[in-house]
mmCIF file of C-alpha atoms and ligand atoms in Angstrom:
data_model
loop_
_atom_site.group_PDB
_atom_site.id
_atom_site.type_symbol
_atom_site.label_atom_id
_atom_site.label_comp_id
_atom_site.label_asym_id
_atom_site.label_seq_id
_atom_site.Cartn_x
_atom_site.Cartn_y
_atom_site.Cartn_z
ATOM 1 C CA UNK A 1 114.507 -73.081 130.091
ATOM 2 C CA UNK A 2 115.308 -69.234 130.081
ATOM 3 C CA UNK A 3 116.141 -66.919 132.794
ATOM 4 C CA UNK A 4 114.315 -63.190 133.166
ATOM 5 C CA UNK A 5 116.273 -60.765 135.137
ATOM 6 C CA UNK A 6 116.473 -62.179 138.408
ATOM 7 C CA UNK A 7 113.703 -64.508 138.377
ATOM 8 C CA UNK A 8 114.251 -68.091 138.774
ATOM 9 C CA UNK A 9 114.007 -70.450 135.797
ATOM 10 C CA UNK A 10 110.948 -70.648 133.241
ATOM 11 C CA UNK A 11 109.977 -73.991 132.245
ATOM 12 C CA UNK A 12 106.640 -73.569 130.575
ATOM 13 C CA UNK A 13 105.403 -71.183 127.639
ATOM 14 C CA UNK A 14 102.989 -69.728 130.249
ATOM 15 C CA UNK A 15 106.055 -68.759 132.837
ATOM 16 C CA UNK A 16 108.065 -66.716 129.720
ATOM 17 C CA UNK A 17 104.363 -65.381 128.942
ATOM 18 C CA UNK A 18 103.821 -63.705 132.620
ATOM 19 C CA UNK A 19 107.231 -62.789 132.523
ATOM 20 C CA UNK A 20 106.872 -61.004 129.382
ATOM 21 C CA UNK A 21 104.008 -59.631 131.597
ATOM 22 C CA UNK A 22 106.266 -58.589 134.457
ATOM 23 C CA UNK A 23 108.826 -57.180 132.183
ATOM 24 C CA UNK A 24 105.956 -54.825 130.337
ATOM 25 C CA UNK A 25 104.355 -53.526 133.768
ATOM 26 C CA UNK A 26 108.131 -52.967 135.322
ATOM 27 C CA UNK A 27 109.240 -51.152 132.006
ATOM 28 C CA UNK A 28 105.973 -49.066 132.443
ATOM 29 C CA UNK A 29 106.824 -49.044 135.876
ATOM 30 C CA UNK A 30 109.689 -47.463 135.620
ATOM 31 C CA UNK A 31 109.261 -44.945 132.896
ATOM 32 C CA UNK A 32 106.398 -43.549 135.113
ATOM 33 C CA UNK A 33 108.725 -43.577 137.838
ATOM 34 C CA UNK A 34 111.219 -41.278 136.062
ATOM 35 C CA UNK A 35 109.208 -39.304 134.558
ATOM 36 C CA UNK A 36 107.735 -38.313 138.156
ATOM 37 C CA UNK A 37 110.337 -38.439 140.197
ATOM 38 C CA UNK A 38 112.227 -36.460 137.483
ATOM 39 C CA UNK A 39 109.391 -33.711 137.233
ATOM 40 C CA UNK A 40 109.904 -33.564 141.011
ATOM 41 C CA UNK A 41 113.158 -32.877 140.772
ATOM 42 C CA UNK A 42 113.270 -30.158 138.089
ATOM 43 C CA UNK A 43 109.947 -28.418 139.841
ATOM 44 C CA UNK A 44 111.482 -28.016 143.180
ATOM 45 C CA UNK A 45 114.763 -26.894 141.721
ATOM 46 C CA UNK A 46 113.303 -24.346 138.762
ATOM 47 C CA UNK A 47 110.427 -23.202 141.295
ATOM 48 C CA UNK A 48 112.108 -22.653 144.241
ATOM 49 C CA UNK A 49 111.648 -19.511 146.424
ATOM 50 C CA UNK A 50 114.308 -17.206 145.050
ATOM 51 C CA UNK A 51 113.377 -13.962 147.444
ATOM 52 C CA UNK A 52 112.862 -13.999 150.858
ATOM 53 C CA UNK A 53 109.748 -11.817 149.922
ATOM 54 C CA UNK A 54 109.001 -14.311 146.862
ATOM 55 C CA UNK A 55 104.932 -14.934 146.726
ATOM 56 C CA UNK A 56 103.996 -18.174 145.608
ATOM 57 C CA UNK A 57 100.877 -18.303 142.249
ATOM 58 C CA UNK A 58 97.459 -19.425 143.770
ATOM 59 C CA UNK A 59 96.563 -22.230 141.400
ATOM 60 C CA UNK A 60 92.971 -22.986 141.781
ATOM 61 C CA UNK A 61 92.993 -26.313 138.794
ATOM 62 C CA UNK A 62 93.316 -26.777 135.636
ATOM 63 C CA UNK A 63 90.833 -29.020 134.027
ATOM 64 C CA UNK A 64 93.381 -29.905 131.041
ATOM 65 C CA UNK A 65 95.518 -31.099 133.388
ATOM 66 C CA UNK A 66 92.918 -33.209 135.766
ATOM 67 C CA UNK A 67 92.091 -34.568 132.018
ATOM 68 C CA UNK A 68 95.236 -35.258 130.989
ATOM 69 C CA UNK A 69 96.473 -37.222 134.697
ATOM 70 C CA UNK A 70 93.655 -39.257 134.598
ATOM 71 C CA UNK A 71 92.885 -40.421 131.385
ATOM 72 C CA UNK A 72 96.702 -41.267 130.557
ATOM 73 C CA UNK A 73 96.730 -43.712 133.610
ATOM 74 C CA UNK A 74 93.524 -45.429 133.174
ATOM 75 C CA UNK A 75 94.600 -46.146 129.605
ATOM 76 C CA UNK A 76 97.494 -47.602 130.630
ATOM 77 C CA UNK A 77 95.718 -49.663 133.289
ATOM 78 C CA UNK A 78 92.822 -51.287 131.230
ATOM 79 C CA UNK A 79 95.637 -52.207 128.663
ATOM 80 C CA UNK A 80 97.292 -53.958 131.325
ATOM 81 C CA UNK A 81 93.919 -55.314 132.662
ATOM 82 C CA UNK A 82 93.300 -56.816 129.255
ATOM 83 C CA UNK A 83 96.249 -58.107 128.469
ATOM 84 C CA UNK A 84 96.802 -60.282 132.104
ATOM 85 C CA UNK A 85 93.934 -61.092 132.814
ATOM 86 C CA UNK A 86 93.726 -62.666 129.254
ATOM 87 C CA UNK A 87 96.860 -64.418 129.948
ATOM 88 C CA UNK A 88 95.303 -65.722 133.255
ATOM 89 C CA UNK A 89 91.792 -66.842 131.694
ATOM 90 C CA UNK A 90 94.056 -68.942 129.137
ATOM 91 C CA UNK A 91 95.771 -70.828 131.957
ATOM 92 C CA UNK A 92 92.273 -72.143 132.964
ATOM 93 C CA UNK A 93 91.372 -73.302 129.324
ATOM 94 C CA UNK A 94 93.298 -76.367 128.661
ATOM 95 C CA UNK A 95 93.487 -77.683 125.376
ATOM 96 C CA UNK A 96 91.862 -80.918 124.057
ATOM 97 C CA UNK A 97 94.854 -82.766 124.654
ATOM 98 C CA UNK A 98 95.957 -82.706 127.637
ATOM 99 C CA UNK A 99 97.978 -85.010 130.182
ATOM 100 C CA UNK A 100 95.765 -84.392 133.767
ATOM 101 C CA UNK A 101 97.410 -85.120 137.008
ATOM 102 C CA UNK A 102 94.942 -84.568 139.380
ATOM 103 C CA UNK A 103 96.896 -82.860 142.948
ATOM 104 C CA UNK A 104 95.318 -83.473 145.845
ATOM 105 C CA UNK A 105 96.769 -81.316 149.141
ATOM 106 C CA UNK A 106 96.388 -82.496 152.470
ATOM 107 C CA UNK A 107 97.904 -81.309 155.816
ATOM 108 C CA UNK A 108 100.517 -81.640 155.248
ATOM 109 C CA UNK A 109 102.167 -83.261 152.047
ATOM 110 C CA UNK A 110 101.074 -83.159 148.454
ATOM 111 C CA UNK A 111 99.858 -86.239 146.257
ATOM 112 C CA UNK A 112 99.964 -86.788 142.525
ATOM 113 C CA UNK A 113 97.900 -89.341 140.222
ATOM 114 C CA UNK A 114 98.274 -89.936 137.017
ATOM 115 C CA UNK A 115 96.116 -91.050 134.031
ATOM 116 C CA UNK A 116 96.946 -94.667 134.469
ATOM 117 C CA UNK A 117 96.070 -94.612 137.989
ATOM 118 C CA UNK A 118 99.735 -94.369 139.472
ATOM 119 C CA UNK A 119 100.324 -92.321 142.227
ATOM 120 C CA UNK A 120 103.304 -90.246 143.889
ATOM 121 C CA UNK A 121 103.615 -88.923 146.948
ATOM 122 C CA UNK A 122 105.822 -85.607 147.677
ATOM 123 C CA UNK A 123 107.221 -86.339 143.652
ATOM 124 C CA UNK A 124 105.460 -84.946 140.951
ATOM 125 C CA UNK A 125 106.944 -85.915 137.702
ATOM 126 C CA UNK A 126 105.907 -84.309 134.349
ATOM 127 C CA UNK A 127 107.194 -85.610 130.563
ATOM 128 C CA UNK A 128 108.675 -82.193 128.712
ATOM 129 C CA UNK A 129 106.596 -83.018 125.125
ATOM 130 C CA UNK A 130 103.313 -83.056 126.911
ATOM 131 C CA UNK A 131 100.785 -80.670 127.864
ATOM 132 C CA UNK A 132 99.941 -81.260 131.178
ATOM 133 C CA UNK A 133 96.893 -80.319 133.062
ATOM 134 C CA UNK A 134 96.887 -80.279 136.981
ATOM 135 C CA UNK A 135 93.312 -80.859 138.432
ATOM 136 C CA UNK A 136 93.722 -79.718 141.958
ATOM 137 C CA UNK A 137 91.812 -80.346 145.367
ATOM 138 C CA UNK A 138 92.499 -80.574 148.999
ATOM 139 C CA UNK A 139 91.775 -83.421 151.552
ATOM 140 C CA UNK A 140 91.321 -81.173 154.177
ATOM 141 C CA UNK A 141 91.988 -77.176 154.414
ATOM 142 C CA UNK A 142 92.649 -74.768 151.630
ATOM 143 C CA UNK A 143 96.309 -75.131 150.190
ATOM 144 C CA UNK A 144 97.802 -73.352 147.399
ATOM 145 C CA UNK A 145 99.844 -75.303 144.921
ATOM 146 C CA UNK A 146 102.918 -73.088 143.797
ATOM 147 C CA UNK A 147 105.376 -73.964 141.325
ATOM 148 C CA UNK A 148 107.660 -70.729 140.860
ATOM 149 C CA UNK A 149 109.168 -72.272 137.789
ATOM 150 C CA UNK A 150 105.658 -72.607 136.295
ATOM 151 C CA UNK A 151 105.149 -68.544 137.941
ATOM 152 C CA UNK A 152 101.397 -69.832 139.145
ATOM 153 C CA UNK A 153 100.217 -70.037 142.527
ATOM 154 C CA UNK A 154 96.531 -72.386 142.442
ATOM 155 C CA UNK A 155 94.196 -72.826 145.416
ATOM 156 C CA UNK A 156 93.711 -76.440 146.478
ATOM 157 C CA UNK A 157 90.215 -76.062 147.899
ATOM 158 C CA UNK A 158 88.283 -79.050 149.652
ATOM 159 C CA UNK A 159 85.075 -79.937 147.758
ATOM 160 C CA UNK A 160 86.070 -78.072 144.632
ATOM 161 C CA UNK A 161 88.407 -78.717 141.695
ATOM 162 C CA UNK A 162 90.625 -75.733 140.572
ATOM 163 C CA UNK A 163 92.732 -76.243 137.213
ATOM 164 C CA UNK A 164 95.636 -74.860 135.420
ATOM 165 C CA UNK A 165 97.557 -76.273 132.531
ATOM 166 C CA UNK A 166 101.351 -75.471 130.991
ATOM 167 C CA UNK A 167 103.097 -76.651 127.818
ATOM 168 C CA UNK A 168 106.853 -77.537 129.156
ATOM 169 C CA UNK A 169 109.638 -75.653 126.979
ATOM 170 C CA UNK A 170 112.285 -77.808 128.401
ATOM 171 C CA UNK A 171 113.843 -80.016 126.221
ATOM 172 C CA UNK A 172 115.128 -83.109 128.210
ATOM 173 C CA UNK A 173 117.463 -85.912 126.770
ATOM 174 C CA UNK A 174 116.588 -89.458 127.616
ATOM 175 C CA UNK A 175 118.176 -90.371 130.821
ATOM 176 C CA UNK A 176 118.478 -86.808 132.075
ATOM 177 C CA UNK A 177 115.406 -85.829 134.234
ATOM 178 C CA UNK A 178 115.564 -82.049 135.162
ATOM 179 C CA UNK A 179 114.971 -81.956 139.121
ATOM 180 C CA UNK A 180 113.457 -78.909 141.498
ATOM 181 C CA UNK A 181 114.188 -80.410 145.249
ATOM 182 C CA UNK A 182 111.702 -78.570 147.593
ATOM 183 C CA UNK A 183 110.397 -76.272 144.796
ATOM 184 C CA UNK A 184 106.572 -77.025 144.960
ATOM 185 C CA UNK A 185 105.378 -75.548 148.158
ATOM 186 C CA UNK A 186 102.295 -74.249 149.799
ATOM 187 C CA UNK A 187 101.468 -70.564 149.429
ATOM 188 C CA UNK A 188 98.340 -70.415 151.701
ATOM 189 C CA UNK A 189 98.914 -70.610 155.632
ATOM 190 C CA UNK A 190 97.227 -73.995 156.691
ATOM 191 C CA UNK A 191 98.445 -74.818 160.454
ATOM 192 C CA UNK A 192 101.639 -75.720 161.684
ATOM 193 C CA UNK A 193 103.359 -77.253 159.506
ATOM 194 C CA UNK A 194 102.876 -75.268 156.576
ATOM 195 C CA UNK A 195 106.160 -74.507 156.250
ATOM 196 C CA UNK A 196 107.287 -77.821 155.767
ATOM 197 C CA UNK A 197 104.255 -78.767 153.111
ATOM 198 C CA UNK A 198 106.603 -79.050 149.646
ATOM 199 C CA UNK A 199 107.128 -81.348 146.985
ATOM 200 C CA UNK A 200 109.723 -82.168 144.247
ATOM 201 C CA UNK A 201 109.296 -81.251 140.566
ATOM 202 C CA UNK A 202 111.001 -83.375 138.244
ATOM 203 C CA UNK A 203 110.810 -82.874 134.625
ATOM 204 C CA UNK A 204 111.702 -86.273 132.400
ATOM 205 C CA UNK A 205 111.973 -87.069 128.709
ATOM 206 C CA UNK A 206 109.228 -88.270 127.377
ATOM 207 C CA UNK A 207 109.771 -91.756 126.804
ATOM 208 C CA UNK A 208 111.246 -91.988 130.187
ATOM 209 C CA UNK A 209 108.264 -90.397 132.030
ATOM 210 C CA UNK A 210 106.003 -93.028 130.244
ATOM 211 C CA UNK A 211 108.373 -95.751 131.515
ATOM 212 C CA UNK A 212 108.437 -94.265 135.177
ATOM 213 C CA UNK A 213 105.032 -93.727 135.182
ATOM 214 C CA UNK A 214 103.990 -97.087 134.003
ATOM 215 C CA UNK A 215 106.134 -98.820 136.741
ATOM 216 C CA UNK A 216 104.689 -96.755 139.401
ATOM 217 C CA UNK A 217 101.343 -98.434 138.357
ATOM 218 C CA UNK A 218 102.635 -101.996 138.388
ATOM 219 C CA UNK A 219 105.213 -101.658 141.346
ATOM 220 C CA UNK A 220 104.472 -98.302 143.624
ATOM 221 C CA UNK A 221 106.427 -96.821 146.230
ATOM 222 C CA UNK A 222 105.710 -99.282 149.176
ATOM 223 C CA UNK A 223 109.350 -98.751 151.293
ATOM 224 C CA UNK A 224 108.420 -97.936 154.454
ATOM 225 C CA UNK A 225 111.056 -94.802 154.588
ATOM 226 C CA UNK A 226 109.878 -93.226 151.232
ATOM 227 C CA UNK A 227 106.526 -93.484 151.859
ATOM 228 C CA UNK A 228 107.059 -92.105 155.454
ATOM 229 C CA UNK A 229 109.369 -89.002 153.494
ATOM 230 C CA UNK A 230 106.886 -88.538 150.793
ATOM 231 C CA UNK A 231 103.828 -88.385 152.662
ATOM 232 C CA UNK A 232 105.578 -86.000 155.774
ATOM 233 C CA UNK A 233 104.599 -88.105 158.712
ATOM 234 C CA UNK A 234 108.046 -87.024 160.607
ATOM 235 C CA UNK A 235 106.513 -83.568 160.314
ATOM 236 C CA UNK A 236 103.624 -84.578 162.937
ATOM 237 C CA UNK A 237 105.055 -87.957 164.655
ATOM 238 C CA UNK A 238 108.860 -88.069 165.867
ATOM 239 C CA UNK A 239 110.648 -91.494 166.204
ATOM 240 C CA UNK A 240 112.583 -90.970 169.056
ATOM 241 C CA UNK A 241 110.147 -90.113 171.536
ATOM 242 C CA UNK A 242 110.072 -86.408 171.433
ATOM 243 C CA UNK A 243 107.288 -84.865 171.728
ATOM 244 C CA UNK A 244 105.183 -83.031 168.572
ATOM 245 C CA UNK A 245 101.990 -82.508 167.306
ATOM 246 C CA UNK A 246 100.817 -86.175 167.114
ATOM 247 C CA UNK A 247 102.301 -88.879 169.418
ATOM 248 C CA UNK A 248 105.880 -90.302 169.017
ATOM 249 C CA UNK A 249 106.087 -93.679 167.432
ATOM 250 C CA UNK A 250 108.868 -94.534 169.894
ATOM 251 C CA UNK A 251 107.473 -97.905 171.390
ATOM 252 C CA UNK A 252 104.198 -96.587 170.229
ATOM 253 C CA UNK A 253 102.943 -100.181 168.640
ATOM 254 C CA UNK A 254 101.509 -102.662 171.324
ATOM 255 C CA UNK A 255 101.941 -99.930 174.017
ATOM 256 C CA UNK A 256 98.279 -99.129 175.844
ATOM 257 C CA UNK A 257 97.309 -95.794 174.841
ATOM 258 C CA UNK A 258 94.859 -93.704 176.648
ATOM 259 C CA UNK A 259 92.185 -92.543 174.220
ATOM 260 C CA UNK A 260 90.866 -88.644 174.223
ATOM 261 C CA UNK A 261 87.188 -90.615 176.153
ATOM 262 C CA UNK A 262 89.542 -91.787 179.104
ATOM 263 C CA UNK A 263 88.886 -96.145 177.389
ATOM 264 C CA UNK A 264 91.981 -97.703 176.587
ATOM 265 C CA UNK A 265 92.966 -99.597 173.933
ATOM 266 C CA UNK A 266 95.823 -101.696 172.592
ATOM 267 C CA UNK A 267 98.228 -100.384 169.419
ATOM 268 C CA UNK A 268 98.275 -103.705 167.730
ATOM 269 C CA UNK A 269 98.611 -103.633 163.923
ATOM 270 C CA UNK A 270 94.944 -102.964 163.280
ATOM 271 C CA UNK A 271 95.086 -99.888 166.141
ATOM 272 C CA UNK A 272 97.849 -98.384 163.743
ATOM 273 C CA UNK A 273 95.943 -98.900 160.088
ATOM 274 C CA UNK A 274 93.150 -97.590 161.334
ATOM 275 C CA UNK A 275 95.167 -94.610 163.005
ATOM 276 C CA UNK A 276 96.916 -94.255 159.548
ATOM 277 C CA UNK A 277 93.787 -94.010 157.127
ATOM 278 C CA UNK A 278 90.962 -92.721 159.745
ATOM 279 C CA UNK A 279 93.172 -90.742 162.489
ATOM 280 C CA UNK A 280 89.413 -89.216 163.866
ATOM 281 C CA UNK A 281 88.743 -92.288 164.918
ATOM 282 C CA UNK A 282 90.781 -93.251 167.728
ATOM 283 C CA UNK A 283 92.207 -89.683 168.757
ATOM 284 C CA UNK A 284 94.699 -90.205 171.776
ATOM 285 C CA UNK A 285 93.924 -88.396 174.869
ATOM 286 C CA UNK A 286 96.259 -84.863 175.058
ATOM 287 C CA UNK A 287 96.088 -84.682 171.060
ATOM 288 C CA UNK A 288 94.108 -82.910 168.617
ATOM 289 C CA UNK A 289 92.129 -84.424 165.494
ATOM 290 C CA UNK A 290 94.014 -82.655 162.952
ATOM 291 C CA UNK A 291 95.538 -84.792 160.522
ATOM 292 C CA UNK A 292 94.045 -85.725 157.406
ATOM 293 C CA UNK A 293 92.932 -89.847 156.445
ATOM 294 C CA UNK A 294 96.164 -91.340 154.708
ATOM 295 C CA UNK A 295 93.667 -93.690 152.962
ATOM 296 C CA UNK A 296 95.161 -93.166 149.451
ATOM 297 C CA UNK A 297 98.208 -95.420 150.430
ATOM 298 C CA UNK A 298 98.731 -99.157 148.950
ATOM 299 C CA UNK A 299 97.760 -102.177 151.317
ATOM 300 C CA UNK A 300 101.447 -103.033 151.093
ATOM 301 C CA UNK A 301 102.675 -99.477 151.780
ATOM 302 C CA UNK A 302 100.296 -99.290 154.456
ATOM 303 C CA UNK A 303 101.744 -102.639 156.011
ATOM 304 C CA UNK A 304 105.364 -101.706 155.846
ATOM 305 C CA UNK A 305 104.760 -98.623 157.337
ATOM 306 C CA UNK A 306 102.909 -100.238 160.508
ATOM 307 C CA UNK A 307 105.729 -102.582 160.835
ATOM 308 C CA UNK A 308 108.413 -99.875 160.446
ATOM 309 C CA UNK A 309 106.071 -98.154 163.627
ATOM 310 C CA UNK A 310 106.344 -101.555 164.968
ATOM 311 C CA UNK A 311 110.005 -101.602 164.737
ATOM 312 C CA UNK A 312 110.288 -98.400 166.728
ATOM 313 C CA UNK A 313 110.521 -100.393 170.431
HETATM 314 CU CU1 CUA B 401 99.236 -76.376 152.945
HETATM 315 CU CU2 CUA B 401 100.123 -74.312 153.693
#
C-alpha cells in the first residue's frame, strides 16, 4: 500500500502506475503553469505604458514563434498520449494466469463469482498474491464498477463483457484481511438509487481467501438479513410500511395485492419467489417494473428471505 499526495491508498501495481501518470502530467502541469503565468507577469510589468503618449509596436506574427508554441505542446501531448494510453491498453491484457471474478451490476447492488462457482453479494474479496481479473457485465442498465484504490473506473454494460485486471501490492498476514467499507461504488448515473449502489472490498491473505472462498461454495450466505444487506433490497422495499420505490414488506405476505391489470392475487410464498427472481411478472398496480430478476440467489437464501417477508405482519 502507498499513498501519492493526497490520493487515497494504492493497492495494485496498476494504481502506483497511473499515479506515476498523474504525478508526470501535474509536474508538467505545473511547470507550464509557471512558466505562463510567470511570462504574464514579467510582460505586463516590463511592457507597461510608461508615457501617457506611449504608442504601443503593431505586431503582425511571427512565424518562429507560431512554430515554436505549437510544436512544443503537441510534443508534449503525444508523449503523454503514448505513454497513458499504453498504460490503459495493458489493463485490458490480462496475463495467462489470472484469478477471474466475473462482476455482474444490477440496479442496484453488485455481485461477485468466483472460479469455484461461489458467489458474494455486496462483498468482493480478493487474495493479495494473485492476479486477479474482473470480467464485468450488468443485469440490467449500464453501471460503472469503480474501485478508487485500484484508480479504474469500468463500464458494466448489459450484453457485453468489459475486463480489467490488477496485481495486488498489499502484503496481508494470515488472519488480517485489509477492508474498504463502501469503497466500490457506481460511477455511471443508473436511476434512483444510484447513490446507494456500493460494495465492500476486502483484501485477504492468500491462504485465507482460498479458505473463505471455498466455504462460500459449500455453505453460502443464506441469512435472511445479509442477503437482504448484500443484495440492497431496503434500498427499494421498506419494512415498516413506508412508502418507496417498490411496495413495503410490512404485512406484505398473504395480504391481497392489486396487480398493475386491476386481477388480484394472493402473496403466498410462491407470489413472493416469483416477485423475488422475475419482479416483471406480477408488477403491483401504482409501481413501476424496474428492478432487476434476483434469480442468482440460493433456493435456501431465497426461502429465508420469503419467510423473513413473511415475518413482517
Ligand atoms: Cu449503478 Cu449507478
Amino acid at each position: 500500500m502507498s499513498k501519492f499526495f493526497w490520493l487515497p491508498d494504492a493497492v495494485t501495481q496498476n494504481a502506483k502506475n497511473i499515479d506515476g501518470l498523474f504525478g508526470v502530467i501535474f509536474v508538467v502541469a505545473l511547470i507550464v503553469f509557471i512558466l505562463v503565468e510567470g511570462m504574464l507577469v514579467v510582460f505586463l510589468l516590463r511592457y507597461r505604458r510608461k508615457r501617457r503618449d506611449q504608442q504601443g509596436l503593431a505586431i503582425h506574427g511571427s512565424t518562429k514563434a507560431e512554430v515554436i508554441w505549437t510544436v512544443i505542446p503537441a510534443i508534449i501531448l503525444v508523449g503523454l498520449g503514448i505513454y497513458s494510453s499504453g498504460m490503459v491498453y495493458s489493463f485490458q491484457q490480462p496475463p495467462a494466469d489470472t484469478y477471474t471474478i466475473k462482476v455482474t451490476g444490477m440496479k442496484w447492488s453488485w455481485s461477485f463469482e468466483y472460479p469455484n462457482g461461489a458467489k458474494s453479494y455486496g462483498d468482493l474479496r480478493i487474495p493479495s498474491d494473485k492476479k486477479v481479473l474482473f470480467e464485468i457485465t450488468s443485469k440490467d442498465v449500464i453501471h460503472s464498477f469503480w474501485i478508487p484504490e485500484m484508480r479504474i473506473k469500468q463500464d458494466a454494460v448489459p450484453g457485453r463483457q468489459t475486463r480489467f485486471w490488477i496485481d495486488p501490492t498489499v502484503t496481508v498476514d494470515p488472519g488480517q484481511g485489509k477492508t474498504y467499507e463502501k469503497h466500490i461504488i457506481c460511477a455511471e448515473y443508473c436511476g434512483q438509487n444510484h447513490s446507494k449502489m456500493d460494495a465492500d472490498l476486502t483484501i485477504m491473505n492468500g491462504g485465507d481467501f482460498d479458505k473463505w472462498v471455498a466455504e462460500q461454495k459449500v455453505k453460502p450466505v443464506v441469512d435472511a438479513n445479509a442477503v437482504i444487506q448484500a443484495n440492497g433490497c431496503a434500498s427499494c422495499h421498506s419494512v415498516d410500511g413506508s412508502p418507496s420505490v417498490g411496495p413495503t414488506w410490512k404485512g406484505l405476505a398473504d395480504s391481497d395485492v392489486v396487480l398493475a391489470n386491476g386481477q388480484k392475487v394472493k402473496a403466498d410464498a410462491n407470489y413472493l419467489k416469483e416477485s423475488i427472481t422475475q419482479p416483471g411478472a406480477k408488477v403491483v398496480q401504482g409501481f413501476n417494473n424496474m428492478m432487476s430478476p434476483y434469480d442468482q440467489l440460493s433456493p435456501e437464501a431465497l426461502d429465508n428471505v420469503v419467510k423473513y417477508i413473511q415475518g413482517l405482519k
